[in-house]
Amino acid sequence: MEKNKKGFMKNFLQKINAKNTYLFLLYSFLFLLPWHSVYIIKERFLNSYKWQYGSLVFYFSEVVFWFLVIAFIFFNLQRLKSKKIKFWQNRFSRDRIFVVSIFIFILYLFLNSLWSIDGSVAWQKSLQILESIILFLIILISAQDKKIMKNILYVFFLGSLIPAVLGICQFLLQSTWSSVFLGLGSHPSFQAGASIVGTNTGRWLRAYGTFEHPNSFAVYLFFVLAIFYFYKQYFSKIFFYLVPIIIMAMFFTFSRAGFVALLILFLFAFLELLFKKNQQKNKNYLFLFNLGLVFVLTIIFLPIWQSRLLINSQNEVQSISERLSANAEAVEIIKDNFIFGVGPGNYTLASYNLNSTRSGWEYQPVHNIYLLFISELGVVGLGLFVLSIYTFLQFCGFWQNKLICSKIIVFLFFYLILGLFDHFLFSSYYGVILGGVYFALLFSVLPLYPPKVHN
């Protein structure tokens, strides 16, 4: 009996190795990505209103993330030891130049906290950007194994289903539910500050899902759909039958930018169906079938969409007015802090310093990630970030495969569109992390070490 127990434990410990551990943590992190359980370290206020973007917090998913990083490092140290790889055989290879450029950008972020308006907020934001970059690299390296890549795609898709069902229920029942453990907040439609659409028939609560705002929820769901379509060849038909759940949830967010991006994605699918003859044609038809679902939902809820798109209600007019004034304010902040910016995460505090007489809830990041990025990091931060992108594209041989290159550019365009109309992708922890996941999955189609092209 003792020998059998020892044999069982030995086999069990062999299976629980660094690779299995880091993959389990990676899959868990991606599945739990839309859940916002958080521990508040220090709550802060502006004009007696909670300063959401200045509060110091630690998300539960960050715990999973740092365990993932540790397991990933141990796994790769084992690989390096077994293969006896020498690190400095080529000191100026393209991968090392990319790593150095990323390191300089990250170093700038943390140094920026020394002269930021609020150093603790800048440090927290810098750490979140660092986490996004590390996650980007982990997914990119892991996805070189096609089996792991397939599992990553499955988990990322399946992780969106429960939030999507929750979002559908929120709209149909016109009610949300709060849960401290799950990170869910209550947003009664009659309460000021709740995201609603005002029509002649009353106030309609938009779907929040597990996010803090319907627009953020729409961005997440769209990225899931975009990655699903980008890698549709990896998915079996059963997944295509689950897509309507995500589309319905995204529809009920009534996000203008999300809806436009979704229609462009449908247009891209339609054009690919017309001009590209491949084995995935049946799956394209299944994907386009969902266009009919969007059409039917639009007819049923036409008054709500009319209010959103025609901007004929007081809520919509106020929303557009606030966005325009925020853009003007961002330009003013950029002019005053052109070189180094106000510091990562410090935009709302800079807005407060410009005019401290407004209500606390009015201090929001500008709804444009490009203006927000330059405002907080300055032209120096922008230059270092662009350099990092360039060295990465050189490293992965982005320009060698024109067909894949053009397809990636199309799906990067979706990110650029969404970034024009919302700050979520840069202002929040989950937006930054989601961006890292999205880019990693897009570029995973390229080999990390492309063959050299000889003239």
Short mmCIF file of C-alpha atoms in Angstrom, two decimals:
data_model
loop_
_atom_site.label_atom_id
_atom_site.label_comp_id
_atom_site.label_asym_id
_atom_site.label_seq_id
_atom_site.Cartn_x
_atom_site.Cartn_y
_atom_site.Cartn_z
CA MET A 1 0.00 0.00 0.00
CA GLU A 2 2.79 2.43 0.92
CA LYS A 3 4.61 1.72 -2.35
CA ASN A 4 1.39 2.35 -4.29
CA LYS A 5 0.87 5.65 -2.43
CA LYS A 6 4.44 6.74 -3.13
CA GLY A 7 4.06 5.79 -6.80
CA PHE A 8 0.79 7.74 -7.04
CA MET A 9 2.32 10.84 -5.41
CA LYS A 10 5.36 10.66 -7.68
CA ASN A 11 3.18 10.52 -10.81
CA PHE A 12 0.98 13.30 -9.47
CA LEU A 13 3.95 15.60 -8.78
CA GLN A 14 5.38 14.89 -12.22
CA LYS A 15 2.12 16.00 -13.81
CA ILE A 16 1.91 19.16 -11.68
CA ASN A 17 4.93 20.74 -13.31
CA ALA A 18 5.69 24.35 -14.15
CA LYS A 19 4.17 24.14 -17.64
CA ASN A 20 0.85 22.71 -16.47
CA THR A 21 0.71 25.24 -13.65
CA TYR A 22 1.36 28.29 -15.80
CA LEU A 23 -1.11 27.11 -18.47
CA PHE A 24 -3.81 26.52 -15.84
CA LEU A 25 -3.21 30.02 -14.46
CA LEU A 26 -3.21 31.54 -17.96
CA TYR A 27 -6.53 29.89 -18.85
CA SER A 28 -7.99 30.88 -15.48
CA PHE A 29 -6.91 34.50 -15.93
CA LEU A 30 -8.48 34.78 -19.39
CA PHE A 31 -11.71 33.14 -18.21
CA LEU A 32 -11.96 35.44 -15.17
CA LEU A 33 -10.97 38.55 -17.16
CA PRO A 34 -14.49 40.12 -17.27
CA TRP A 35 -15.02 39.78 -13.49
CA HIS A 36 -14.07 42.85 -11.46
CA SER A 37 -13.57 41.65 -7.90
CA VAL A 38 -11.39 44.26 -6.22
CA TYR A 39 -9.79 45.09 -2.89
CA ILE A 40 -9.75 48.84 -2.15
CA ILE A 41 -6.45 49.83 -0.59
CA LYS A 42 -7.23 53.54 -0.29
CA GLU A 43 -10.44 55.28 -1.34
CA ARG A 44 -10.03 58.90 -2.40
CA PHE A 45 -12.44 61.75 -3.15
CA LEU A 46 -12.76 64.89 -5.28
CA ASN A 47 -15.28 67.43 -4.03
CA SER A 48 -16.93 64.87 -1.73
CA TYR A 49 -17.38 62.39 -4.62
CA LYS A 50 -15.43 59.16 -4.94
CA TRP A 51 -12.42 59.69 -7.18
CA GLN A 52 -12.60 56.38 -9.02
CA TYR A 53 -9.50 56.98 -11.15
CA GLY A 54 -7.40 58.03 -8.17
CA SER A 55 -8.38 55.32 -5.67
CA LEU A 56 -5.67 52.76 -4.97
CA VAL A 57 -6.99 49.26 -5.62
CA PHE A 58 -5.83 45.70 -6.20
CA TYR A 59 -7.87 43.37 -8.40
CA PHE A 60 -8.31 39.67 -7.67
CA SER A 61 -7.24 38.87 -11.23
CA GLU A 62 -3.90 40.54 -10.48
CA VAL A 63 -3.22 37.85 -7.86
CA VAL A 64 -3.80 35.17 -10.51
CA PHE A 65 -1.66 37.16 -12.94
CA TRP A 66 1.44 37.39 -10.74
CA PHE A 67 1.26 33.68 -9.88
CA LEU A 68 1.06 33.12 -13.65
CA VAL A 69 4.21 35.22 -14.18
CA ILE A 70 6.13 33.25 -11.54
CA ALA A 71 5.06 29.89 -13.02
CA PHE A 72 5.90 31.09 -16.54
CA ILE A 73 9.40 32.20 -15.45
CA PHE A 74 10.08 28.84 -13.74
CA PHE A 75 8.89 26.95 -16.81
CA ASN A 76 11.16 28.91 -19.16
CA LEU A 77 14.14 28.65 -16.81
CA GLN A 78 13.74 24.87 -16.96
CA ARG A 79 13.64 25.03 -20.77
CA LEU A 80 16.74 27.21 -20.95
CA LYS A 81 18.61 24.92 -18.56
CA SER A 82 17.69 21.76 -20.47
CA LYS A 83 18.59 23.27 -23.85
CA LYS A 84 21.72 25.00 -22.51
CA ILE A 85 20.92 28.18 -24.44
CA LYS A 86 23.56 30.91 -24.42
CA PHE A 87 21.97 34.33 -24.01
CA TRP A 88 24.49 36.54 -25.75
CA GLN A 89 25.30 34.69 -28.96
CA ASN A 90 23.93 37.69 -30.86
CA ARG A 91 23.80 40.84 -28.82
CA PHE A 92 21.96 42.91 -31.40
CA SER A 93 19.27 40.54 -32.66
CA ARG A 94 15.84 42.00 -33.38
CA ASP A 95 14.18 40.30 -30.39
CA ARG A 96 16.72 41.86 -27.98
CA ILE A 97 16.27 45.30 -29.55
CA PHE A 98 12.52 44.94 -29.03
CA VAL A 99 12.97 43.90 -25.38
CA VAL A 100 15.30 46.85 -24.75
CA SER A 101 12.82 49.30 -26.30
CA ILE A 102 10.01 47.89 -24.14
CA PHE A 103 12.24 48.15 -21.05
CA ILE A 104 13.01 51.82 -21.78
CA PHE A 105 9.29 52.59 -22.21
CA ILE A 106 8.40 50.88 -18.92
CA LEU A 107 11.30 52.61 -17.14
CA TYR A 108 9.99 55.96 -18.41
CA LEU A 109 6.53 55.18 -17.01
CA PHE A 110 7.83 54.54 -13.50
CA LEU A 111 10.26 57.47 -13.60
CA ASN A 112 7.36 59.67 -14.69
CA SER A 113 5.73 59.02 -11.32
CA LEU A 114 8.52 61.08 -9.73
CA TRP A 115 7.25 64.31 -11.33
CA SER A 116 3.58 63.39 -11.81
CA ILE A 117 0.85 65.35 -10.04
CA ASP A 118 0.09 62.29 -7.87
CA GLY A 119 2.95 59.78 -7.73
CA SER A 120 0.97 56.92 -6.15
CA VAL A 121 -1.68 57.01 -8.90
CA ALA A 122 1.05 57.17 -11.57
CA TRP A 123 2.84 54.19 -10.01
CA GLN A 124 -0.39 52.15 -9.97
CA LYS A 125 -1.14 52.97 -13.60
CA SER A 126 2.42 52.18 -14.66
CA LEU A 127 2.17 48.80 -12.95
CA GLN A 128 -1.05 48.04 -14.84
CA ILE A 129 0.59 48.89 -18.17
CA LEU A 130 3.54 46.69 -17.22
CA GLU A 131 1.13 43.82 -16.48
CA SER A 132 -0.51 44.27 -19.88
CA ILE A 133 2.86 44.14 -21.67
CA ILE A 134 3.95 41.02 -19.76
CA LEU A 135 0.61 39.33 -20.51
CA PHE A 136 1.03 40.26 -24.18
CA LEU A 137 4.43 38.52 -24.26
CA ILE A 138 3.23 35.44 -22.34
CA ILE A 139 0.30 34.88 -24.71
CA LEU A 140 2.45 35.58 -27.76
CA ILE A 141 5.10 33.03 -26.69
CA SER A 142 2.55 30.44 -25.52
CA ALA A 143 0.51 30.66 -28.72
CA GLN A 144 3.45 29.40 -30.78
CA ASP A 145 2.15 25.97 -29.71
CA LYS A 146 -1.01 25.56 -31.83
CA LYS A 147 -2.71 23.33 -29.25
CA ILE A 148 -2.19 25.95 -26.55
CA MET A 149 -3.32 28.64 -28.96
CA LYS A 150 -6.58 26.77 -29.56
CA ASN A 151 -7.18 26.41 -25.82
CA ILE A 152 -6.52 30.14 -25.29
CA LEU A 153 -9.11 31.02 -27.94
CA TYR A 154 -11.68 28.64 -26.45
CA VAL A 155 -11.23 29.98 -22.93
CA PHE A 156 -11.33 33.62 -24.05
CA PHE A 157 -14.61 32.97 -25.89
CA LEU A 158 -16.26 30.84 -23.21
CA GLY A 159 -15.33 33.36 -20.52
CA SER A 160 -17.63 35.93 -22.17
CA LEU A 161 -20.79 33.79 -22.11
CA ILE A 162 -21.79 34.22 -18.44
CA PRO A 163 -21.32 38.03 -18.54
CA ALA A 164 -23.23 38.09 -21.84
CA VAL A 165 -26.19 36.19 -20.35
CA LEU A 166 -26.07 38.49 -17.33
CA GLY A 167 -26.15 41.55 -19.61
CA ILE A 168 -29.17 40.23 -21.54
CA CYS A 169 -31.04 39.60 -18.26
CA GLN A 170 -30.15 43.09 -17.00
CA PHE A 171 -31.75 44.75 -19.99
CA LEU A 172 -34.81 42.51 -20.25
CA LEU A 173 -35.53 42.80 -16.51
CA GLN A 174 -34.37 46.44 -16.40
CA SER A 175 -32.44 45.74 -13.23
CA THR A 176 -28.86 45.08 -12.11
CA TRP A 177 -27.61 43.22 -9.05
CA SER A 178 -24.78 44.19 -6.75
CA SER A 179 -22.20 41.78 -5.38
CA VAL A 180 -19.04 42.83 -3.56
CA PHE A 181 -17.49 39.39 -4.05
CA LEU A 182 -18.12 39.36 -7.83
CA GLY A 183 -17.39 43.05 -8.31
CA LEU A 184 -20.92 43.88 -9.54
CA GLY A 185 -22.51 47.25 -8.89
CA SER A 186 -26.18 48.21 -8.70
CA HIS A 187 -27.40 50.73 -11.31
CA PRO A 188 -31.13 51.53 -10.86
CA SER A 189 -32.55 53.18 -13.99
CA PHE A 190 -34.22 55.91 -11.90
CA GLN A 191 -30.94 56.89 -10.21
CA ALA A 192 -28.91 59.82 -11.52
CA GLY A 193 -25.64 58.60 -13.01
CA ALA A 194 -27.05 55.28 -14.27
CA SER A 195 -26.37 54.70 -17.96
CA ILE A 196 -29.79 54.87 -19.60
CA VAL A 197 -31.41 55.77 -22.92
CA GLY A 198 -34.23 58.29 -22.58
CA THR A 199 -37.19 57.83 -24.95
CA ASN A 200 -40.87 58.77 -25.07
CA THR A 201 -41.60 55.43 -23.41
CA GLY A 202 -39.34 56.11 -20.43
CA ARG A 203 -35.79 55.48 -19.21
CA TRP A 204 -34.22 52.28 -20.54
CA LEU A 205 -31.33 50.81 -18.57
CA ARG A 206 -28.47 49.66 -20.78
CA ALA A 207 -26.71 46.31 -20.23
CA TYR A 208 -23.68 46.55 -17.92
CA GLY A 209 -22.77 42.86 -17.75
CA THR A 210 -19.92 42.58 -15.26
CA PHE A 211 -18.41 45.95 -16.22
CA GLU A 212 -18.63 49.45 -14.75
CA HIS A 213 -20.20 50.92 -17.88
CA PRO A 214 -22.13 49.56 -20.91
CA ASN A 215 -19.60 51.05 -23.35
CA SER A 216 -16.78 49.11 -21.64
CA PHE A 217 -18.89 45.95 -21.76
CA ALA A 218 -19.52 46.50 -25.49
CA VAL A 219 -15.78 46.86 -26.19
CA TYR A 220 -15.02 43.59 -24.40
CA LEU A 221 -17.77 41.69 -26.25
CA PHE A 222 -16.70 43.12 -29.58
CA PHE A 223 -13.09 42.03 -29.05
CA VAL A 224 -14.35 38.52 -28.29
CA LEU A 225 -16.35 38.52 -31.55
CA ALA A 226 -13.45 39.98 -33.55
CA ILE A 227 -10.95 37.38 -32.29
CA PHE A 228 -13.55 34.66 -32.85
CA TYR A 229 -13.96 35.68 -36.48
CA PHE A 230 -10.22 36.24 -36.99
CA TYR A 231 -9.52 32.62 -35.91
CA LYS A 232 -12.80 31.04 -37.05
CA GLN A 233 -10.91 28.10 -38.53
CA TYR A 234 -10.00 26.99 -34.98
CA PHE A 235 -13.61 26.80 -33.79
CA SER A 236 -16.12 24.01 -34.29
CA LYS A 237 -19.71 24.74 -35.35
CA ILE A 238 -21.06 24.59 -31.79
CA PHE A 239 -19.27 27.86 -31.03
CA PHE A 240 -20.99 29.57 -33.96
CA TYR A 241 -24.36 28.71 -32.39
CA LEU A 242 -23.27 30.51 -29.21
CA VAL A 243 -22.34 33.73 -31.00
CA PRO A 244 -25.95 35.11 -30.93
CA ILE A 245 -25.73 35.26 -27.13
CA ILE A 246 -22.74 37.62 -27.35
CA ILE A 247 -24.32 39.66 -30.14
CA MET A 248 -27.56 40.12 -28.18
CA ALA A 249 -25.67 41.26 -25.08
CA MET A 250 -23.61 43.67 -27.17
CA PHE A 251 -26.77 45.01 -28.81
CA PHE A 252 -28.38 45.72 -25.43
CA THR A 253 -25.43 47.88 -24.37
CA PHE A 254 -26.66 50.37 -26.99
CA SER A 255 -23.08 51.48 -27.52
CA ARG A 256 -22.84 53.64 -30.66
CA ALA A 257 -19.14 52.93 -31.26
CA GLY A 258 -19.63 49.22 -30.57
CA PHE A 259 -22.59 49.04 -32.95
CA VAL A 260 -20.65 50.76 -35.76
CA ALA A 261 -17.67 48.43 -35.22
CA LEU A 262 -20.00 45.41 -35.30
CA LEU A 263 -21.56 46.51 -38.61
CA ILE A 264 -18.08 47.00 -40.12
CA LEU A 265 -17.14 43.50 -38.95
CA PHE A 266 -20.25 42.12 -40.67
CA LEU A 267 -19.31 44.04 -43.83
CA PHE A 268 -15.81 42.56 -43.72
CA ALA A 269 -17.29 39.06 -43.33
CA PHE A 270 -19.62 39.68 -46.27
CA LEU A 271 -16.79 40.88 -48.53
CA GLU A 272 -14.62 37.93 -47.54
CA LEU A 273 -17.50 35.61 -48.35
CA LEU A 274 -17.86 37.15 -51.83
CA PHE A 275 -14.22 37.32 -52.86
CA LYS A 276 -12.43 34.59 -50.93
CA LYS A 277 -13.05 30.97 -51.82
CA ASN A 278 -11.97 28.75 -48.96
CA GLN A 279 -13.10 25.84 -46.82
CA GLN A 280 -14.51 28.16 -44.17
CA LYS A 281 -17.35 29.37 -46.40
CA ASN A 282 -20.04 27.50 -44.44
CA LYS A 283 -18.80 29.08 -41.22
CA ASN A 284 -18.92 32.49 -42.87
CA TYR A 285 -22.59 31.89 -43.67
CA LEU A 286 -23.25 30.99 -40.04
CA PHE A 287 -21.50 34.17 -38.94
CA LEU A 288 -23.47 36.33 -41.38
CA PHE A 289 -26.70 34.67 -40.24
CA ASN A 290 -26.31 36.75 -37.09
CA LEU A 291 -26.75 39.88 -39.19
CA GLY A 292 -30.40 38.88 -39.42
CA LEU A 293 -30.56 38.77 -35.63
CA VAL A 294 -29.18 42.32 -35.41
CA PHE A 295 -31.73 43.49 -38.00
CA VAL A 296 -34.66 41.96 -36.09
CA LEU A 297 -33.49 43.41 -32.76
CA THR A 298 -33.03 46.83 -34.39
CA ILE A 299 -36.63 46.79 -35.66
CA ILE A 300 -37.99 45.74 -32.25
CA PHE A 301 -36.01 48.35 -30.30
CA LEU A 302 -35.97 51.04 -33.01
CA PRO A 303 -37.19 53.87 -30.69
CA ILE A 304 -34.22 53.32 -28.37
CA TRP A 305 -31.71 53.33 -31.23
CA GLN A 306 -33.36 56.40 -32.73
CA SER A 307 -32.79 58.21 -29.46
CA ARG A 308 -29.13 57.08 -29.40
CA LEU A 309 -28.32 57.81 -33.04
CA LEU A 310 -30.48 60.87 -33.75
CA ILE A 311 -29.47 62.51 -30.45
CA ASN A 312 -32.93 63.94 -29.84
CA SER A 313 -33.15 63.43 -26.09
CA GLN A 314 -31.74 65.60 -23.31
CA ASN A 315 -29.45 62.78 -22.07
CA GLU A 316 -27.87 62.26 -25.52
CA VAL A 317 -27.43 66.00 -26.16
CA GLN A 318 -25.74 66.38 -22.77
CA SER A 319 -23.50 63.37 -23.46
CA ILE A 320 -22.27 64.78 -26.79
CA SER A 321 -21.78 68.25 -25.28
CA GLU A 322 -19.68 66.82 -22.42
CA ARG A 323 -17.49 64.88 -24.86
CA LEU A 324 -16.80 67.95 -27.00
CA SER A 325 -15.89 70.07 -23.98
CA ALA A 326 -13.67 67.24 -22.67
CA ASN A 327 -11.78 67.18 -25.99
CA ALA A 328 -11.13 70.91 -25.70
CA GLU A 329 -9.98 70.44 -22.12
CA ALA A 330 -7.60 67.63 -23.17
CA VAL A 331 -6.00 69.88 -25.80
CA GLU A 332 -5.43 72.52 -23.11
CA ILE A 333 -3.83 69.95 -20.77
CA ILE A 334 -1.58 68.71 -23.58
CA LYS A 335 -0.41 72.25 -24.37
CA ASP A 336 0.56 72.79 -20.73
CA ASN A 337 2.27 69.39 -20.33
CA PHE A 338 3.45 68.63 -23.86
CA ILE A 339 6.84 67.04 -23.11
CA PHE A 340 6.23 64.63 -20.21
CA GLY A 341 2.47 64.78 -19.64
CA VAL A 342 0.68 65.01 -16.30
CA GLY A 343 1.63 61.45 -15.35
CA PRO A 344 0.02 58.02 -15.87
CA GLY A 345 -3.53 57.96 -14.47
CA ASN A 346 -3.41 61.64 -13.52
CA TYR A 347 -5.69 63.14 -16.18
CA THR A 348 -8.74 63.58 -13.94
CA LEU A 349 -6.59 65.28 -11.28
CA ALA A 350 -5.20 67.62 -13.95
CA SER A 351 -8.79 68.36 -14.97
CA TYR A 352 -9.61 69.15 -11.33
CA ASN A 353 -6.63 71.51 -11.11
CA LEU A 354 -7.93 73.41 -14.14
CA ASN A 355 -11.36 73.90 -12.56
CA SER A 356 -11.98 72.71 -9.01
CA THR A 357 -15.55 74.05 -8.76
CA ARG A 358 -17.35 71.24 -10.60
CA SER A 359 -19.15 68.29 -9.01
CA GLY A 360 -16.83 65.37 -8.32
CA TRP A 361 -18.55 62.99 -10.74
CA GLU A 362 -17.84 65.36 -13.65
CA TYR A 363 -14.10 64.69 -13.54
CA GLN A 364 -13.81 61.95 -16.17
CA PRO A 365 -11.01 61.03 -18.59
CA VAL A 366 -11.44 62.42 -22.11
CA HIS A 367 -13.34 59.92 -24.28
CA ASN A 368 -10.43 59.46 -26.66
CA ILE A 369 -7.49 57.22 -25.78
CA TYR A 370 -5.09 59.10 -28.09
CA LEU A 371 -5.69 62.46 -26.43
CA LEU A 372 -5.64 60.72 -23.04
CA PHE A 373 -2.33 58.96 -23.81
CA ILE A 374 -0.56 62.16 -24.85
CA SER A 375 -2.07 64.09 -21.93
CA GLU A 376 -0.71 61.61 -19.39
CA LEU A 377 2.58 60.47 -20.98
CA GLY A 378 3.51 63.41 -23.16
CA VAL A 379 5.27 63.40 -26.49
CA VAL A 380 8.26 61.56 -24.95
CA GLY A 381 6.03 58.68 -23.85
CA LEU A 382 4.35 58.61 -27.26
CA GLY A 383 7.73 58.47 -29.01
CA LEU A 384 8.99 55.60 -26.84
CA PHE A 385 5.74 53.68 -27.35
CA VAL A 386 5.90 54.10 -31.14
CA LEU A 387 9.54 52.92 -31.04
CA SER A 388 8.44 49.79 -29.13
CA ILE A 389 5.77 49.06 -31.74
CA TYR A 390 8.25 49.52 -34.59
CA THR A 391 10.88 47.22 -33.06
CA PHE A 392 8.18 44.58 -32.42
CA LEU A 393 6.98 44.68 -36.03
CA GLN A 394 10.58 44.28 -37.17
CA PHE A 395 11.11 41.41 -34.74
CA CYS A 396 8.07 39.37 -35.86
CA GLY A 397 8.65 40.02 -39.58
CA PHE A 398 5.30 41.73 -39.89
CA TRP A 399 5.83 42.92 -43.48
CA GLN A 400 6.94 39.55 -44.88
CA ASN A 401 3.44 38.09 -45.29
CA LYS A 402 1.32 40.73 -47.02
CA LEU A 403 -1.94 38.73 -46.81
CA ILE A 404 -1.71 38.17 -43.04
CA CYS A 405 -0.38 41.70 -42.61
CA SER A 406 -3.42 43.23 -44.34
CA LYS A 407 -5.84 41.11 -42.27
CA ILE A 408 -4.19 42.14 -39.00
CA ILE A 409 -4.34 45.81 -40.06
CA VAL A 410 -8.12 45.48 -40.63
CA PHE A 411 -8.64 44.13 -37.11
CA LEU A 412 -6.30 46.74 -35.61
CA PHE A 413 -8.55 49.30 -37.30
CA PHE A 414 -11.42 48.16 -35.03
CA TYR A 415 -9.30 48.99 -31.98
CA LEU A 416 -8.52 52.41 -33.44
CA ILE A 417 -12.23 53.12 -34.01
CA LEU A 418 -13.24 52.16 -30.47
CA GLY A 419 -10.38 54.19 -29.05
CA LEU A 420 -11.71 57.34 -30.70
CA PHE A 421 -14.95 57.29 -28.73
CA ASP A 422 -14.12 55.93 -25.28
CA HIS A 423 -11.37 56.14 -22.66
CA PHE A 424 -11.91 52.61 -21.23
CA LEU A 425 -9.06 51.02 -23.20
CA PHE A 426 -6.48 53.23 -21.49
CA SER A 427 -8.11 54.69 -18.38
CA SER A 428 -8.98 51.40 -16.63
CA TYR A 429 -7.03 48.34 -15.56
CA TYR A 430 -9.32 46.01 -17.51
CA GLY A 431 -9.12 48.15 -20.64
CA VAL A 432 -5.32 48.08 -20.63
CA ILE A 433 -5.24 44.33 -19.95
CA LEU A 434 -7.86 43.64 -22.62
CA GLY A 435 -5.79 45.60 -25.14
CA GLY A 436 -2.76 43.42 -24.33
CA VAL A 437 -4.81 40.25 -24.85
CA TYR A 438 -6.34 41.51 -28.11
CA PHE A 439 -3.00 42.50 -29.65
CA ALA A 440 -1.32 39.29 -28.52
CA LEU A 441 -4.03 37.14 -30.11
CA LEU A 442 -3.92 39.12 -33.35
CA PHE A 443 -0.14 38.85 -33.72
CA SER A 444 -0.03 35.21 -32.60
CA VAL A 445 -0.86 34.28 -36.19
CA LEU A 446 2.72 35.34 -37.04
CA PRO A 447 5.76 33.20 -36.09
CA LEU A 448 7.92 34.80 -33.41
CA TYR A 449 11.09 33.93 -35.32
CA PRO A 450 10.25 34.46 -38.99
CA PRO A 451 12.56 33.05 -41.67
CA LYS A 452 14.95 35.55 -43.21
CA VAL A 453 14.07 36.81 -46.66
CA HIS A 454 16.99 36.65 -49.11
CA ASN A 455 17.06 38.95 -52.11
#
